[in-house]
Amino acid sequence: MIFDVNKRSYRRDIDAYMVLHIIVIYFNIWISGKALAFRDHCTAGTLMDQRKIDELHARREAVRTATPASAIDKLREQGKLTARERIALLLDDGSFVEMGVHAHSAHPSLRERTPADGIVTGHGTIDGRIVYVAADDASVLGGTRGRVGEIKIARMREAALRHRKPFIALMEAGAARVQESFGAMAANMGARFADHFRLSGQVPQLAAILGPAFGGPSFTAAQSDFTALARGTGVMGMSGPLVVKVGTGESVTAEAIGGADVSETVTGQADYVGETEVDTLRSLRTFLSFLPSHSGELPPVANAQPAALDTAEGREKLRALIPDVGRQAYDMKRVLGLIVDAGDLFHYRPRYGPNLITAFGRIDGQPVGFVASNPMARGGVMDEKTAQKARKFVDLCDAFHIPLVFICDAPGFLVGPEIEKHRMVSLAARLLNTVCAASVPKITIVARKAIGLAYLAMCGRAMRPDYLAAWPGAHFDVMGPEAGVELVYGRDIAAAPDPAARKAEIMARLDEQSSAYEAAAQGWIDDVIDPAETRDAIRRALAASSDSRQPGFKHRIDP
């Protein structure tokens, strides 16, 4: 009985095992089906995502290649590059990161005709340093500015201020689009002016005028620290020929309003004029190499290069350049070229007020701003143009901690009723305030003439230079010797038996009394030096005053 019972139990166990095995098989089949379905679902999702990725790249490429071949050919005929070509040339190779590529006009009728809304924005590097850049695309609706485009530019200005990086505008823009900016919308205009004010003195602002840029873009250039303009294509001004025609009835060309010749010699609103777009864009890189990325740091120091004055031959060249006769001119540009590293100078507004030179150079790799009289132009006299140029240059150097070297050979400020019409008194006073307020190291070398207020404007003793020296032939006076003699000794000379001999006698005595040696004897200057010692003197003064430079925000830079 026991055996039969166990046999039946064994069979029941076998039957239960078979049922369980069948259940497991069917469960595995069910699970496999679910897994396959899930795999197919995931595969389908991947394929869908890839389509989105492909669409993204296609959209980007469509914007970046939107300029038709005919438009590019037209640009080439004018000697111009496309907006993205300009950026590529300006920045280090492959460094540009575009922002806002998917933008377009918010106006329904313009959506398909405004890739990137006519302006290319983003950031990249120049010599490894990050900059923010905005470039107008004149092939989009003639370069007119749209609301979305303005939002993009404002975004770059905001990022430049927040991240403490230079801001660069490459401009060829027309007026605001009528379809997007009319009527009461004008109540919200002008944000750019406040943005540029906030950027001023905080980070370098650079602008390139590469085509017609009337109105707003020109104001951006005016508020910038450095404005380069391309000859033959770049134009800046309040309004273009059409607006002038409507407003005044006068027919004028864009070039007459603000082309290269006007902007570099008459108005001085272009700090540099490039012969080509390539030259113009490269000037931005050169200018930036002398400045820090923001006011919270000192300017970058380059590798030191030897100067001509480091050699005996160069020292003799400089001595030979300086005439013994006070009225005889000499080329101050050549003098500066002998002083600076590798003879390399970068001139700031060279054709505006050419009687005064403002230029960047280096001493042992350290950036220095030079303000130097130029006897080759108008005898080096100071006038309204030199006063305005010098004021902006000194302001710029001071804001970004660049030491200043003044080389004075100034016979005074220009006098007469015509110069007074330019408010010369106010311009001279403003320049004196700026020089006096500058807290960077200031070094003054008096080459020959240091006369009156011009001497003060060239950082004379009252402006508290860190070092003040003169070459042996220098002399100091409140006015030119000829005028002084006539005012003080006119009657005495006229009454003399030999007026010419009496005048010569007086002139010789005054010359001795106004000499550099007499100024040194009375303690008003620090030394009398050989012209060949000028570079060494500057080098020592820079070293002595180096700890006085404290990075940080100082002041805005007025246009």
Short mmCIF file of C-alpha atoms in Angstrom, two decimals, residues 141-534:
data_model
loop_
_atom_site.label_atom_id
_atom_site.label_comp_id
_atom_site.label_asym_id
_atom_site.label_seq_id
_atom_site.Cartn_x
_atom_site.Cartn_y
_atom_site.Cartn_z
CA LEU A 141 17.58 93.46 -46.68
CA GLY A 142 20.35 95.91 -47.44
CA GLY A 143 21.79 95.72 -43.92
CA THR A 144 18.74 97.26 -42.27
CA ARG A 145 18.48 96.58 -38.55
CA GLY A 146 15.63 94.49 -37.22
CA ARG A 147 14.31 94.15 -33.68
CA VAL A 148 15.57 90.59 -33.26
CA GLY A 149 18.97 91.59 -34.58
CA GLU A 150 19.11 94.39 -32.01
CA ILE A 151 18.27 91.86 -29.31
CA LYS A 152 21.22 89.74 -30.46
CA ILE A 153 23.65 92.66 -30.35
CA ALA A 154 22.38 93.71 -26.92
CA ARG A 155 22.98 90.15 -25.75
CA MET A 156 26.63 90.41 -26.84
CA ARG A 157 27.10 93.73 -25.08
CA GLU A 158 25.56 92.30 -21.92
CA ALA A 159 27.82 89.23 -22.07
CA ALA A 160 30.91 91.37 -22.70
CA LEU A 161 30.19 93.47 -19.60
CA ARG A 162 29.26 90.53 -17.38
CA HIS A 163 32.19 88.35 -18.49
CA ARG A 164 34.61 91.30 -18.68
CA LYS A 165 35.64 90.76 -22.29
CA PRO A 166 36.21 93.21 -25.17
CA PHE A 167 33.29 93.99 -27.47
CA ILE A 168 33.86 94.37 -31.22
CA ALA A 169 31.32 95.63 -33.77
CA LEU A 170 31.86 95.08 -37.51
CA MET A 171 29.40 97.48 -39.06
CA GLU A 172 27.75 97.98 -42.41
CA ALA A 173 24.21 98.73 -41.37
CA GLY A 174 21.43 100.88 -42.67
CA ALA A 175 18.57 102.39 -40.77
CA ALA A 176 16.02 100.44 -38.74
CA ARG A 177 13.51 98.46 -40.79
CA VAL A 178 10.38 100.50 -41.32
CA GLN A 179 8.18 97.38 -41.05
CA GLU A 180 9.44 96.72 -37.52
CA SER A 181 10.19 100.17 -36.10
CA PHE A 182 7.60 102.88 -36.48
CA GLY A 183 5.34 105.15 -34.48
CA ALA A 184 5.20 104.66 -30.72
CA MET A 185 7.87 101.94 -30.88
CA ALA A 186 10.37 104.78 -30.98
CA ALA A 187 9.61 105.38 -27.29
CA ASN A 188 11.76 102.30 -26.53
CA MET A 189 14.70 103.13 -28.78
CA GLY A 190 18.31 103.84 -27.86
CA ALA A 191 19.25 101.06 -25.46
CA ARG A 192 22.62 100.79 -27.19
CA PHE A 193 23.74 104.20 -25.90
CA ALA A 194 23.29 103.21 -22.27
CA ASP A 195 24.94 99.83 -22.93
CA HIS A 196 28.02 101.44 -24.46
CA PHE A 197 28.18 103.90 -21.56
CA ARG A 198 28.20 101.01 -19.08
CA LEU A 199 30.91 99.24 -21.08
CA SER A 200 33.08 102.36 -21.33
CA GLY A 201 36.23 102.17 -19.25
CA GLN A 202 35.30 98.66 -18.12
CA VAL A 203 36.24 96.70 -21.25
CA PRO A 204 37.77 97.76 -24.58
CA GLN A 205 35.21 98.64 -27.25
CA LEU A 206 36.28 98.40 -30.88
CA ALA A 207 34.41 99.22 -34.09
CA ALA A 208 35.10 98.74 -37.79
CA ILE A 209 33.15 100.73 -40.37
CA LEU A 210 33.17 98.50 -43.46
CA GLY A 211 30.32 100.03 -45.44
CA PRO A 212 27.72 102.79 -45.07
CA ALA A 213 26.93 103.01 -41.35
CA PHE A 214 24.77 106.05 -40.72
CA GLY A 215 22.92 106.93 -37.54
CA GLY A 216 23.00 104.34 -34.75
CA PRO A 217 26.03 102.37 -35.99
CA SER A 218 28.05 105.58 -36.24
CA PHE A 219 27.15 106.41 -32.66
CA THR A 220 28.38 102.96 -31.66
CA ALA A 221 31.66 103.80 -33.39
CA ALA A 222 31.87 107.19 -31.68
CA GLN A 223 31.38 105.60 -28.26
CA SER A 224 34.07 103.01 -28.97
CA ASP A 225 37.67 103.28 -27.84
CA PHE A 226 38.98 102.52 -31.30
CA THR A 227 37.27 103.02 -34.66
CA ALA A 228 38.77 101.70 -37.88
CA LEU A 229 37.28 102.61 -41.26
CA ALA A 230 37.86 100.94 -44.65
CA ARG A 231 38.86 103.40 -47.37
CA GLY A 232 36.52 103.49 -50.35
CA THR A 233 33.69 101.56 -48.66
CA GLY A 234 33.38 102.69 -45.06
CA VAL A 235 31.24 105.77 -44.35
CA MET A 236 29.98 107.18 -41.07
CA GLY A 237 27.74 110.09 -40.22
CA MET A 238 24.49 111.25 -38.65
CA SER A 239 22.41 110.60 -41.78
CA GLY A 240 22.87 109.32 -45.32
CA PRO A 241 22.43 111.23 -48.59
CA LEU A 242 18.71 110.43 -48.91
CA VAL A 243 17.85 111.77 -45.46
CA VAL A 244 19.97 114.86 -46.12
CA LYS A 245 18.15 115.39 -49.41
CA VAL A 246 14.74 115.12 -47.74
CA GLY A 247 15.74 117.24 -44.75
CA THR A 248 17.71 120.03 -46.43
CA GLY A 249 17.18 119.64 -50.17
CA GLU A 250 20.94 119.32 -50.62
CA SER A 251 22.37 116.60 -52.86
CA VAL A 252 25.55 115.11 -51.38
CA THR A 253 27.51 111.89 -51.69
CA ALA A 254 28.06 109.47 -48.84
CA GLU A 255 31.80 110.00 -49.19
CA ALA A 256 31.39 113.75 -48.68
CA ILE A 257 29.38 113.12 -45.51
CA GLY A 258 31.81 110.81 -43.79
CA GLY A 259 34.14 108.87 -46.05
CA ALA A 260 37.77 108.10 -45.27
CA ASP A 261 39.22 111.53 -46.07
CA VAL A 262 36.60 113.39 -44.04
CA SER A 263 36.68 110.96 -41.11
CA GLU A 264 40.45 110.82 -40.74
CA THR A 265 41.44 114.45 -41.41
CA VAL A 266 38.43 116.73 -40.86
CA THR A 267 36.36 115.15 -38.07
CA GLY A 268 38.89 112.74 -36.58
CA GLN A 269 36.12 110.24 -35.94
CA ALA A 270 38.14 107.43 -37.50
CA ASP A 271 41.17 106.49 -35.41
CA TYR A 272 42.58 104.34 -38.21
CA VAL A 273 41.84 104.09 -41.93
CA GLY A 274 42.65 100.80 -43.63
CA GLU A 275 43.36 100.62 -47.34
CA THR A 276 41.44 97.33 -47.54
CA GLU A 277 39.02 95.41 -45.36
CA VAL A 278 41.82 93.00 -44.46
CA ASP A 279 44.01 95.90 -43.30
CA THR A 280 41.12 97.42 -41.38
CA LEU A 281 40.30 94.19 -39.53
CA ARG A 282 43.92 93.50 -38.70
CA SER A 283 44.20 96.93 -37.11
CA LEU A 284 41.63 95.80 -34.53
CA ARG A 285 43.86 92.90 -33.53
CA THR A 286 46.88 95.19 -33.29
CA PHE A 287 45.08 97.79 -31.18
CA LEU A 288 43.76 95.14 -28.80
CA SER A 289 47.26 93.71 -28.30
CA PHE A 290 48.17 96.84 -26.30
CA LEU A 291 45.12 96.72 -24.00
CA PRO A 292 44.01 94.39 -21.21
CA SER A 293 40.77 92.48 -21.63
CA HIS A 294 39.18 94.60 -18.89
CA SER A 295 40.05 97.36 -16.44
CA GLY A 296 40.65 94.87 -13.66
CA GLU A 297 43.95 93.73 -15.13
CA LEU A 298 47.12 95.35 -16.44
CA PRO A 299 47.99 95.39 -20.17
CA PRO A 300 49.66 92.26 -21.56
CA VAL A 301 53.45 92.33 -21.75
CA ALA A 302 54.91 91.04 -25.02
CA ASN A 303 58.31 89.52 -25.58
CA ALA A 304 60.92 92.26 -25.30
CA GLN A 305 62.52 93.34 -28.57
CA PRO A 306 65.71 95.40 -28.97
CA ALA A 307 65.45 99.02 -30.13
CA ALA A 308 67.80 101.07 -32.27
CA LEU A 309 68.80 103.07 -29.19
CA ASP A 310 70.20 99.89 -27.68
CA THR A 311 73.07 100.17 -30.20
CA ALA A 312 75.82 102.77 -30.64
CA GLU A 313 74.73 103.27 -34.24
CA GLY A 314 71.15 103.99 -33.20
CA ARG A 315 72.24 106.47 -30.56
CA GLU A 316 74.24 108.39 -33.15
CA LYS A 317 71.27 108.40 -35.51
CA LEU A 318 69.10 110.03 -32.87
CA ARG A 319 71.67 112.69 -32.03
CA ALA A 320 72.03 113.47 -35.74
CA LEU A 321 68.25 113.89 -36.13
CA ILE A 322 67.98 116.82 -33.72
CA PRO A 323 68.93 120.20 -35.30
CA ASP A 324 70.77 122.85 -33.32
CA VAL A 325 68.55 125.56 -34.78
CA GLY A 326 65.30 125.81 -32.81
CA ARG A 327 63.16 126.66 -35.82
CA GLN A 328 64.43 123.80 -37.96
CA ALA A 329 62.03 120.85 -38.22
CA TYR A 330 62.81 117.17 -37.71
CA ASP A 331 60.78 113.99 -37.95
CA MET A 332 59.47 112.99 -34.52
CA LYS A 333 58.12 109.72 -35.95
CA ARG A 334 61.68 108.69 -36.72
CA VAL A 335 62.72 109.67 -33.21
CA LEU A 336 60.01 107.46 -31.68
CA GLY A 337 60.93 104.64 -34.03
CA LEU A 338 64.46 104.64 -32.60
CA ILE A 339 63.14 104.54 -29.02
CA VAL A 340 60.56 101.73 -29.08
CA ASP A 341 60.98 97.97 -29.32
CA ALA A 342 61.80 96.87 -32.88
CA GLY A 343 60.91 100.38 -34.11
CA ASP A 344 57.25 99.32 -34.09
CA LEU A 345 54.62 102.04 -33.57
CA PHE A 346 50.85 101.86 -33.93
CA HIS A 347 49.54 105.35 -34.67
CA TYR A 348 46.22 106.61 -33.33
CA ARG A 349 44.54 109.24 -35.59
CA PRO A 350 47.76 109.92 -37.54
CA ARG A 351 46.23 112.35 -40.06
CA TYR A 352 44.00 114.25 -37.64
CA GLY A 353 46.00 117.04 -36.03
CA PRO A 354 49.28 115.67 -37.41
CA ASN A 355 51.22 118.33 -35.48
CA LEU A 356 50.83 116.02 -32.50
CA ILE A 357 51.62 112.29 -32.58
CA THR A 358 49.61 109.83 -30.52
CA ALA A 359 50.83 106.26 -30.84
CA PHE A 360 51.28 102.97 -29.02
CA GLY A 361 54.67 101.35 -28.71
CA ARG A 362 56.55 99.06 -26.32
CA ILE A 363 59.51 99.43 -24.01
CA ASP A 364 60.94 96.00 -23.14
CA GLY A 365 57.61 94.48 -24.18
CA GLN A 366 55.51 96.77 -21.98
CA PRO A 367 52.79 98.80 -23.77
CA VAL A 368 53.31 102.56 -23.62
CA GLY A 369 51.25 105.45 -25.01
CA PHE A 370 53.30 108.19 -26.67
CA VAL A 371 52.13 111.80 -26.97
CA ALA A 372 54.76 113.70 -28.95
CA SER A 373 55.03 117.07 -30.68
CA ASN A 374 55.65 116.86 -34.42
CA PRO A 375 57.71 119.81 -35.70
CA MET A 376 57.24 118.55 -39.27
CA ALA A 377 53.58 119.67 -39.17
CA ARG A 378 52.81 123.31 -38.37
CA GLY A 379 55.96 123.49 -36.25
CA GLY A 380 54.37 121.29 -33.59
CA VAL A 381 51.95 124.02 -32.48
CA MET A 382 48.90 122.87 -30.48
CA ASP A 383 45.43 123.54 -31.91
CA GLU A 384 41.83 122.37 -31.57
CA LYS A 385 42.47 119.05 -33.31
CA THR A 386 45.54 118.13 -31.32
CA ALA A 387 43.73 119.04 -28.10
CA GLN A 388 40.81 116.74 -28.89
CA LYS A 389 43.02 113.90 -30.10
CA ALA A 390 45.34 114.06 -27.09
CA ARG A 391 42.45 114.24 -24.61
CA LYS A 392 40.82 111.03 -25.90
CA PHE A 393 44.15 109.20 -26.14
CA VAL A 394 45.24 110.11 -22.61
CA ASP A 395 41.79 109.16 -21.28
CA LEU A 396 42.01 105.79 -23.04
CA CYS A 397 45.52 105.00 -21.78
CA ASP A 398 44.64 106.00 -18.24
CA ALA A 399 41.46 103.90 -18.14
CA PHE A 400 43.36 100.77 -19.18
CA HIS A 401 46.56 101.35 -17.17
CA ILE A 402 48.92 102.11 -20.08
CA PRO A 403 51.84 104.38 -19.01
CA LEU A 404 52.19 107.66 -20.88
CA VAL A 405 55.37 109.15 -22.34
CA PHE A 406 55.20 112.81 -23.45
CA ILE A 407 57.92 114.22 -25.71
CA CYS A 408 57.44 117.97 -25.81
CA ASP A 409 58.64 120.30 -28.54
CA ALA A 410 55.68 122.65 -28.57
CA PRO A 411 55.93 126.38 -29.40
CA GLY A 412 52.56 126.98 -27.76
CA PHE A 413 48.86 126.92 -28.62
CA LEU A 414 47.73 128.49 -31.86
CA VAL A 415 46.36 132.02 -31.36
CA GLY A 416 44.05 134.31 -33.29
CA PRO A 417 40.33 134.92 -33.87
CA GLU A 418 39.85 131.84 -36.04
CA ILE A 419 41.10 129.39 -33.44
CA GLU A 420 38.93 131.04 -30.80
CA LYS A 421 35.86 130.08 -32.82
CA HIS A 422 36.68 126.46 -32.01
CA ARG A 423 36.37 127.17 -28.27
CA MET A 424 40.12 126.74 -27.89
CA VAL A 425 40.11 127.90 -24.27
CA SER A 426 37.61 125.20 -23.29
CA LEU A 427 39.36 122.49 -25.32
CA ALA A 428 42.74 123.35 -23.81
CA ALA A 429 41.28 123.41 -20.29
CA ARG A 430 39.64 120.04 -20.81
CA LEU A 431 42.94 118.56 -22.03
CA LEU A 432 44.75 119.97 -19.00
CA ASN A 433 42.16 118.41 -16.70
CA THR A 434 42.57 115.04 -18.40
CA VAL A 435 46.38 115.06 -18.22
CA CYS A 436 46.31 116.21 -14.62
CA ALA A 437 43.79 113.51 -13.64
CA ALA A 438 45.64 110.63 -15.31
CA SER A 439 47.01 108.35 -12.59
CA VAL A 440 49.13 106.04 -14.75
CA PRO A 441 52.91 106.57 -14.72
CA LYS A 442 53.64 109.77 -16.68
CA ILE A 443 57.06 110.47 -18.12
CA THR A 444 57.92 113.78 -19.78
CA ILE A 445 60.92 114.50 -21.97
CA VAL A 446 61.32 118.11 -23.20
CA ALA A 447 63.07 117.89 -26.56
CA ARG A 448 63.41 121.60 -27.38
CA LYS A 449 60.51 124.00 -26.84
CA ALA A 450 58.29 123.98 -23.74
CA ILE A 451 56.19 127.10 -24.08
CA GLY A 452 53.24 128.23 -21.97
CA LEU A 453 50.07 126.14 -21.74
CA ALA A 454 51.33 123.78 -24.44
CA TYR A 455 54.09 122.70 -22.04
CA LEU A 456 51.45 122.01 -19.38
CA ALA A 457 49.31 120.09 -21.86
CA MET A 458 52.38 117.98 -22.64
CA CYS A 459 52.56 117.02 -18.96
CA GLY A 460 54.73 119.77 -17.56
CA ARG A 461 55.77 120.02 -13.94
CA ALA A 462 52.33 121.12 -12.68
CA MET A 463 50.80 117.89 -14.07
CA ARG A 464 53.01 115.92 -11.64
CA PRO A 465 54.84 113.58 -14.01
CA ASP A 466 56.73 110.71 -12.37
CA TYR A 467 59.86 111.76 -14.24
CA LEU A 468 60.65 115.03 -16.01
CA ALA A 469 63.85 115.55 -18.00
CA ALA A 470 65.05 117.64 -20.93
CA TRP A 471 67.53 117.37 -23.76
CA PRO A 472 70.44 119.87 -23.65
CA GLY A 473 68.94 122.25 -26.23
CA ALA A 474 65.56 122.57 -24.47
CA HIS A 475 64.22 125.84 -23.13
CA PHE A 476 61.17 126.89 -21.09
CA ASP A 477 59.11 130.06 -21.20
CA VAL A 478 55.60 131.38 -20.74
CA MET A 479 55.49 132.45 -24.39
CA GLY A 480 57.68 132.31 -27.49
CA PRO A 481 60.90 134.32 -27.12
CA GLU A 482 60.14 136.59 -30.09
CA ALA A 483 56.77 137.62 -28.67
CA GLY A 484 58.17 137.98 -25.18
CA VAL A 485 61.01 140.24 -26.29
CA GLU A 486 58.67 142.48 -28.26
CA LEU A 487 56.23 142.80 -25.36
CA VAL A 488 58.81 143.48 -22.66
CA TYR A 489 61.69 145.12 -24.50
CA GLY A 490 60.02 146.64 -27.56
CA ARG A 491 60.66 150.27 -26.62
CA ASP A 492 64.20 149.56 -25.44
CA ILE A 493 65.06 147.87 -28.73
CA ALA A 494 63.49 150.65 -30.82
CA ALA A 495 65.47 153.33 -28.94
CA ALA A 496 68.82 151.54 -29.27
CA PRO A 497 71.41 152.85 -31.77
CA ASP A 498 71.50 149.35 -33.29
CA PRO A 499 68.07 147.75 -32.70
CA ALA A 500 69.09 144.42 -34.27
CA ALA A 501 72.19 144.12 -32.09
CA ARG A 502 70.21 145.08 -28.96
CA LYS A 503 67.55 142.48 -29.74
CA ALA A 504 70.21 139.78 -30.29
CA GLU A 505 71.81 140.66 -26.96
CA ILE A 506 68.49 140.39 -25.13
CA MET A 507 67.61 137.13 -26.91
CA ALA A 508 70.94 135.57 -25.92
CA ARG A 509 70.42 136.53 -22.26
CA LEU A 510 66.85 135.18 -22.24
CA ASP A 511 67.97 131.98 -23.93
CA GLU A 512 70.41 131.32 -21.11
CA GLN A 513 67.80 132.12 -18.47
CA SER A 514 65.27 129.74 -20.04
CA SER A 515 67.64 126.83 -20.68
CA ALA A 516 67.22 123.26 -19.50
CA TYR A 517 70.27 123.67 -17.26
CA GLU A 518 68.71 126.65 -15.51
CA ALA A 519 65.44 124.71 -15.02
CA ALA A 520 67.45 121.83 -13.55
CA ALA A 521 69.46 124.21 -11.38
CA GLN A 522 66.24 125.55 -9.85
CA GLY A 523 64.88 122.04 -9.26
CA TRP A 524 61.99 122.32 -11.72
CA ILE A 525 63.11 119.33 -13.80
CA ASP A 526 64.76 116.08 -12.69
CA ASP A 527 67.64 115.93 -15.15
CA VAL A 528 69.21 117.03 -18.42
CA ILE A 529 69.92 113.96 -20.54
CA ASP A 530 71.61 113.04 -23.79
CA PRO A 531 68.88 112.29 -26.39
CA ALA A 532 70.55 108.90 -26.82
CA GLU A 533 69.72 108.14 -23.16
CA THR A 534 65.98 108.62 -23.70
#
